[in-house]
mmCIF file of C-alpha atoms in Angstrom:
data_model
loop_
_atom_site.group_PDB
_atom_site.id
_atom_site.type_symbol
_atom_site.label_atom_id
_atom_site.label_comp_id
_atom_site.label_asym_id
_atom_site.label_seq_id
_atom_site.Cartn_x
_atom_site.Cartn_y
_atom_site.Cartn_z
ATOM 1 C CA ILE A 250 -30.308 9.900 -9.653
ATOM 2 C CA ALA A 251 -32.772 7.836 -11.237
ATOM 3 C CA ARG A 252 -33.479 6.274 -7.884
ATOM 4 C CA ILE A 253 -33.925 9.648 -6.352
ATOM 5 C CA VAL A 254 -36.159 10.886 -8.821
ATOM 6 C CA GLU A 255 -38.372 8.060 -8.285
ATOM 7 C CA ARG A 256 -38.648 8.273 -4.791
ATOM 8 C CA ASN A 257 -39.231 12.112 -4.635
ATOM 9 C CA ALA A 258 -41.322 12.095 -8.038
ATOM 10 C CA PRO A 259 -43.127 15.690 -6.683
ATOM 11 C CA ASN A 260 -39.364 16.858 -6.691
ATOM 12 C CA ALA A 261 -38.245 15.483 -9.979
ATOM 13 C CA PRO A 262 -37.548 18.720 -11.762
ATOM 14 C CA ASP A 263 -35.192 19.817 -9.265
ATOM 15 C CA PHE A 264 -32.831 17.020 -10.678
ATOM 16 C CA ALA A 265 -33.226 18.238 -14.403
ATOM 17 C CA TYR A 266 -29.843 19.367 -14.283
ATOM 18 C CA ILE A 267 -27.046 18.081 -12.218
ATOM 19 C CA PRO A 268 -23.434 19.434 -12.176
ATOM 20 C CA CYS A 269 -20.947 16.694 -12.568
ATOM 21 C CA ILE A 270 -17.731 15.874 -14.172
ATOM 22 C CA VAL A 271 -17.639 13.187 -17.150
ATOM 23 C CA ARG A 272 -14.234 11.710 -17.762
ATOM 24 C CA GLY A 273 -13.501 9.361 -20.635
ATOM 25 C CA LYS A 274 -12.529 5.675 -20.215
ATOM 26 C CA THR A 275 -9.479 5.619 -21.966
ATOM 27 C CA LYS A 276 -6.293 7.122 -20.745
ATOM 28 C CA ASN A 277 -4.130 8.964 -22.917
ATOM 29 C CA THR A 278 -0.923 8.990 -21.191
ATOM 30 C CA GLU A 279 0.448 7.416 -17.934
ATOM 31 C CA ALA A 280 -0.024 10.803 -16.127
ATOM 32 C CA ASP A 281 -3.708 10.682 -16.917
ATOM 33 C CA ALA A 282 -3.965 6.973 -15.468
ATOM 34 C CA MET A 283 -2.046 8.302 -12.422
ATOM 35 C CA LYS A 284 -4.053 11.600 -11.766
ATOM 36 C CA GLU A 285 -7.331 9.349 -12.142
ATOM 37 C CA TYR A 286 -5.928 6.965 -9.439
ATOM 38 C CA GLU A 287 -4.958 9.734 -7.292
ATOM 39 C CA ASP A 288 -8.112 11.305 -7.458
ATOM 40 C CA LEU A 289 -9.899 8.076 -6.812
ATOM 41 C CA ILE A 290 -7.640 7.662 -3.512
ATOM 42 C CA ASP A 291 -8.616 11.325 -2.493
ATOM 43 C CA GLY A 292 -12.388 10.997 -3.029
ATOM 44 C CA ASN A 293 -12.035 7.921 -0.566
ATOM 45 C CA LEU A 294 -9.754 9.416 2.068
ATOM 46 C CA PHE A 295 -12.613 10.556 4.186
ATOM 47 C CA ASN A 296 -15.276 7.975 3.266
ATOM 48 C CA ARG A 297 -15.063 5.921 6.418
ATOM 49 C CA ASN A 298 -12.822 5.382 9.416
ATOM 50 C CA LYS A 299 -10.054 3.401 8.426
ATOM 51 C CA SER A 300 -7.415 1.143 9.919
ATOM 52 C CA ASP A 301 -3.870 2.096 9.833
ATOM 53 C CA ALA A 302 -2.889 -0.597 7.642
ATOM 54 C CA GLU A 303 -5.418 0.704 4.931
ATOM 55 C CA ARG A 304 -3.880 4.207 5.482
ATOM 56 C CA ALA A 305 -0.612 2.997 5.207
ATOM 57 C CA LYS A 306 -1.410 1.385 1.632
ATOM 58 C CA GLU A 307 -2.899 4.802 0.671
ATOM 59 C CA LEU A 308 0.133 6.645 1.826
ATOM 60 C CA GLN A 309 2.110 4.269 -0.337
ATOM 61 C CA MET A 310 0.433 4.631 -3.354
ATOM 62 C CA LYS A 311 0.195 8.356 -3.200
ATOM 63 C CA LYS A 312 3.833 8.638 -2.461
ATOM 64 C CA ARG A 313 4.467 6.466 -5.684
ATOM 65 C CA ILE A 314 2.270 8.810 -7.561
ATOM 66 C CA LEU A 315 3.985 11.983 -5.910
ATOM 67 C CA GLU A 316 7.173 10.342 -6.814
ATOM 68 C CA LYS A 317 6.379 9.573 -10.249
ATOM 69 C CA ARG A 318 4.964 13.143 -10.821
ATOM 70 C CA LYS A 319 8.363 14.501 -9.496
ATOM 71 C CA GLN A 320 10.585 12.304 -11.719
ATOM 72 C CA ASN A 321 8.255 13.432 -14.730
ATOM 73 C CA GLY A 322 9.411 17.200 -14.101
ATOM 74 C CA GLU A 323 6.682 18.489 -11.803
ATOM 75 C CA ARG A 324 8.009 20.719 -8.918
ATOM 76 C CA ILE A 325 6.569 19.288 -5.673
ATOM 77 C CA PRO A 326 6.820 22.045 -2.967
ATOM 78 C CA GLY A 327 8.055 20.546 -0.031
ATOM 79 C CA LYS A 328 8.816 17.152 1.590
ATOM 80 C CA ILE A 329 6.599 14.402 0.003
ATOM 81 C CA LEU A 330 5.691 12.694 3.400
ATOM 82 C CA THR A 331 4.743 15.940 5.073
ATOM 83 C CA LEU A 332 2.594 16.818 2.172
ATOM 84 C CA LEU A 333 1.074 13.546 2.232
ATOM 85 C CA ALA A 334 0.452 13.668 6.007
ATOM 86 C CA SER A 335 -1.582 17.035 5.383
ATOM 87 C CA GLU A 336 -3.717 15.626 2.889
ATOM 88 C CA MET A 337 -4.552 12.416 4.631
ATOM 89 C CA ASN A 338 -5.345 14.379 7.907
ATOM 90 C CA ILE A 339 -2.377 12.562 9.982
ATOM 91 C CA SER A 340 0.626 13.884 11.639
ATOM 92 C CA PRO A 341 3.918 13.686 9.921
ATOM 93 C CA HIS A 342 5.141 11.662 12.299
ATOM 94 C CA GLN A 343 2.413 8.876 11.842
ATOM 95 C CA ALA A 344 3.343 9.385 8.001
ATOM 96 C CA LYS A 345 6.958 8.552 8.855
ATOM 97 C CA LYS A 346 5.890 5.436 10.774
ATOM 98 C CA LEU A 347 3.519 4.171 8.037
ATOM 99 C CA ASP A 348 5.913 4.803 5.484
ATOM 100 C CA THR A 349 9.045 2.942 7.346
ATOM 101 C CA ILE A 350 6.280 -0.195 7.582
ATOM 102 C CA ASN A 351 5.659 -0.088 3.782
ATOM 103 C CA ARG A 352 9.525 0.083 3.085
ATOM 104 C CA LYS A 353 10.905 -2.228 5.720
ATOM 105 C CA ALA A 354 8.736 -4.346 7.183
ATOM 106 C CA SER A 355 8.987 -7.987 6.102
ATOM 107 C CA ASP A 356 5.803 -9.774 4.585
ATOM 108 C CA SER A 357 4.927 -11.525 7.648
ATOM 109 C CA VAL A 358 4.921 -8.160 9.663
ATOM 110 C CA LYS A 359 3.068 -6.633 6.821
ATOM 111 C CA LYS A 360 0.078 -9.134 7.032
ATOM 112 C CA ALA A 361 0.128 -9.123 10.713
ATOM 113 C CA PHE A 362 -0.107 -5.416 10.814
ATOM 114 C CA GLU A 363 -3.043 -5.811 8.037
ATOM 115 C CA GLN A 364 -4.899 -8.334 10.136
ATOM 116 C CA GLY A 365 -4.895 -6.143 13.186
ATOM 117 C CA GLU A 366 -2.675 -8.420 15.029
ATOM 118 C CA LEU A 367 0.127 -5.686 15.538
ATOM 119 C CA SER A 368 -0.425 -2.093 16.370
ATOM 120 C CA THR A 369 1.108 0.625 14.360
ATOM 121 C CA ASP A 370 3.629 1.358 16.675
ATOM 122 C CA ALA A 371 4.391 -2.712 17.031
ATOM 123 C CA ALA A 372 4.853 -3.124 13.235
ATOM 124 C CA PHE A 373 7.043 0.132 13.172
ATOM 125 C CA GLU A 374 9.356 -1.438 16.023
ATOM 126 C CA LEU A 375 9.514 -4.484 13.965
ATOM 127 C CA SER A 376 9.996 -2.698 10.767
ATOM 128 C CA ARG A 377 13.319 -0.995 12.472
ATOM 129 C CA THR A 378 15.146 -4.181 12.459
ATOM 130 C CA ASP A 379 16.272 -6.864 9.642
ATOM 131 C CA THR A 380 13.832 -8.982 8.214
ATOM 132 C CA GLU A 381 15.261 -12.235 9.823
ATOM 133 C CA THR A 382 14.871 -10.504 13.143
ATOM 134 C CA GLN A 383 11.577 -9.065 12.505
ATOM 135 C CA ASP A 384 10.191 -12.743 11.457
ATOM 136 C CA GLU A 385 12.030 -14.262 14.384
ATOM 137 C CA ALA A 386 10.713 -11.642 16.825
ATOM 138 C CA LEU A 387 7.186 -12.150 15.377
ATOM 139 C CA LYS A 388 7.315 -15.949 15.848
ATOM 140 C CA GLN A 389 8.415 -15.299 19.627
ATOM 141 C CA LEU A 390 5.172 -13.151 20.221
ATOM 142 C CA GLU A 391 2.625 -15.724 18.732
ATOM 143 C CA THR A 392 1.968 -16.587 22.258
ATOM 144 C CA GLU A 393 1.541 -13.035 23.557
ATOM 145 C CA PRO A 394 -2.038 -11.954 24.189
ATOM 146 C CA SER A 395 -0.964 -8.506 23.445
ATOM 147 C CA LYS A 396 1.497 -7.789 20.890
ATOM 148 C CA THR A 397 2.698 -4.168 22.115
ATOM 149 C CA ALA A 398 5.617 -2.137 21.239
ATOM 150 C CA LYS A 399 7.090 -2.934 24.470
ATOM 151 C CA ALA A 400 6.639 -6.595 24.063
ATOM 152 C CA VAL A 401 8.055 -6.391 20.344
ATOM 153 C CA ARG A 402 10.949 -4.506 21.725
ATOM 154 C CA THR A 403 11.815 -7.228 24.332
ATOM 155 C CA ALA A 404 11.434 -9.962 21.408
ATOM 156 C CA ILE A 405 13.761 -8.008 19.372
ATOM 157 C CA GLN A 406 16.154 -7.674 22.183
ATOM 158 C CA LYS A 407 16.168 -11.216 22.841
ATOM 159 C CA GLN A 408 16.602 -12.151 19.069
ATOM 160 C CA HIS A 409 19.919 -9.926 19.356
ATOM 161 C CA GLN A 410 21.154 -11.349 22.352
ATOM 162 C CA GLU A 411 20.471 -15.150 20.873
ATOM 163 C CA LYS A 412 22.383 -13.571 17.496
ATOM 164 C CA GLU A 413 25.203 -12.353 19.869
ATOM 165 C CA LYS A 414 25.940 -15.803 21.634
ATOM 166 C CA GLN A 415 25.481 -17.876 18.648
ATOM 167 C CA HIS A 416 28.481 -15.273 17.238
ATOM 168 C CA GLU A 417 30.313 -15.810 20.220
ATOM 169 C CA LYS A 418 30.191 -19.499 19.961
ATOM 170 C CA SER A 419 30.992 -19.531 16.283
ATOM 171 C CA VAL A 420 34.312 -17.195 16.985
ATOM 172 C CA SER A 421 35.415 -19.307 20.119
ATOM 173 C CA LYS A 422 35.746 -22.366 17.883
#
C-alpha cells in the first residue's frame, strides 16, 4: 500500500481507509490453525495455472482438513471429493483420479508425476496396481519418449505376465 501511495502521490487520500481483515499470529486451537491453512490454500487456488501435480497436493491438503473437521463433529454436507472438486473448479472424476494418485501411487510414481514425466492419466493407471508393479512398469517406461496412459497399461500388462510366468515356474518345480 505504501508503494501505491508513493507511485500515486496525488491519489494518496484515496488510500486513507483500506478495508482488510487482520488476524493474530498466534493460533489458539488446532481448528484455528487448520482454518488459516485452508484459507491460505483457497486464496491461492486461482492465482495461476497449476499443474495437476500441484492440484493433487492441494486436494490432498484440503481433504485432510475436511476429514479432520468432520472428525471434530462438524457436519460436512455431501461427499468430500465432490465438494472439493467443486471448490477447486475441477470435475469430480478428475478429483477422484488425483485422490487415487495421492493415496496409492508409489513414491517413484509421485515423483515422476510431480516432475511432469507422467500425465495424470498415466499416473492414475499406475496407481491402480500394487507399488512393486508400479515401480517396475515405470522402470520399463524409462526409454519411452512419451509415457502415455496406453504405454503404461501395456507396461503393467507386461509386468503381470512376467509375474504369472514366475509363479508358474515356482509351482511347477
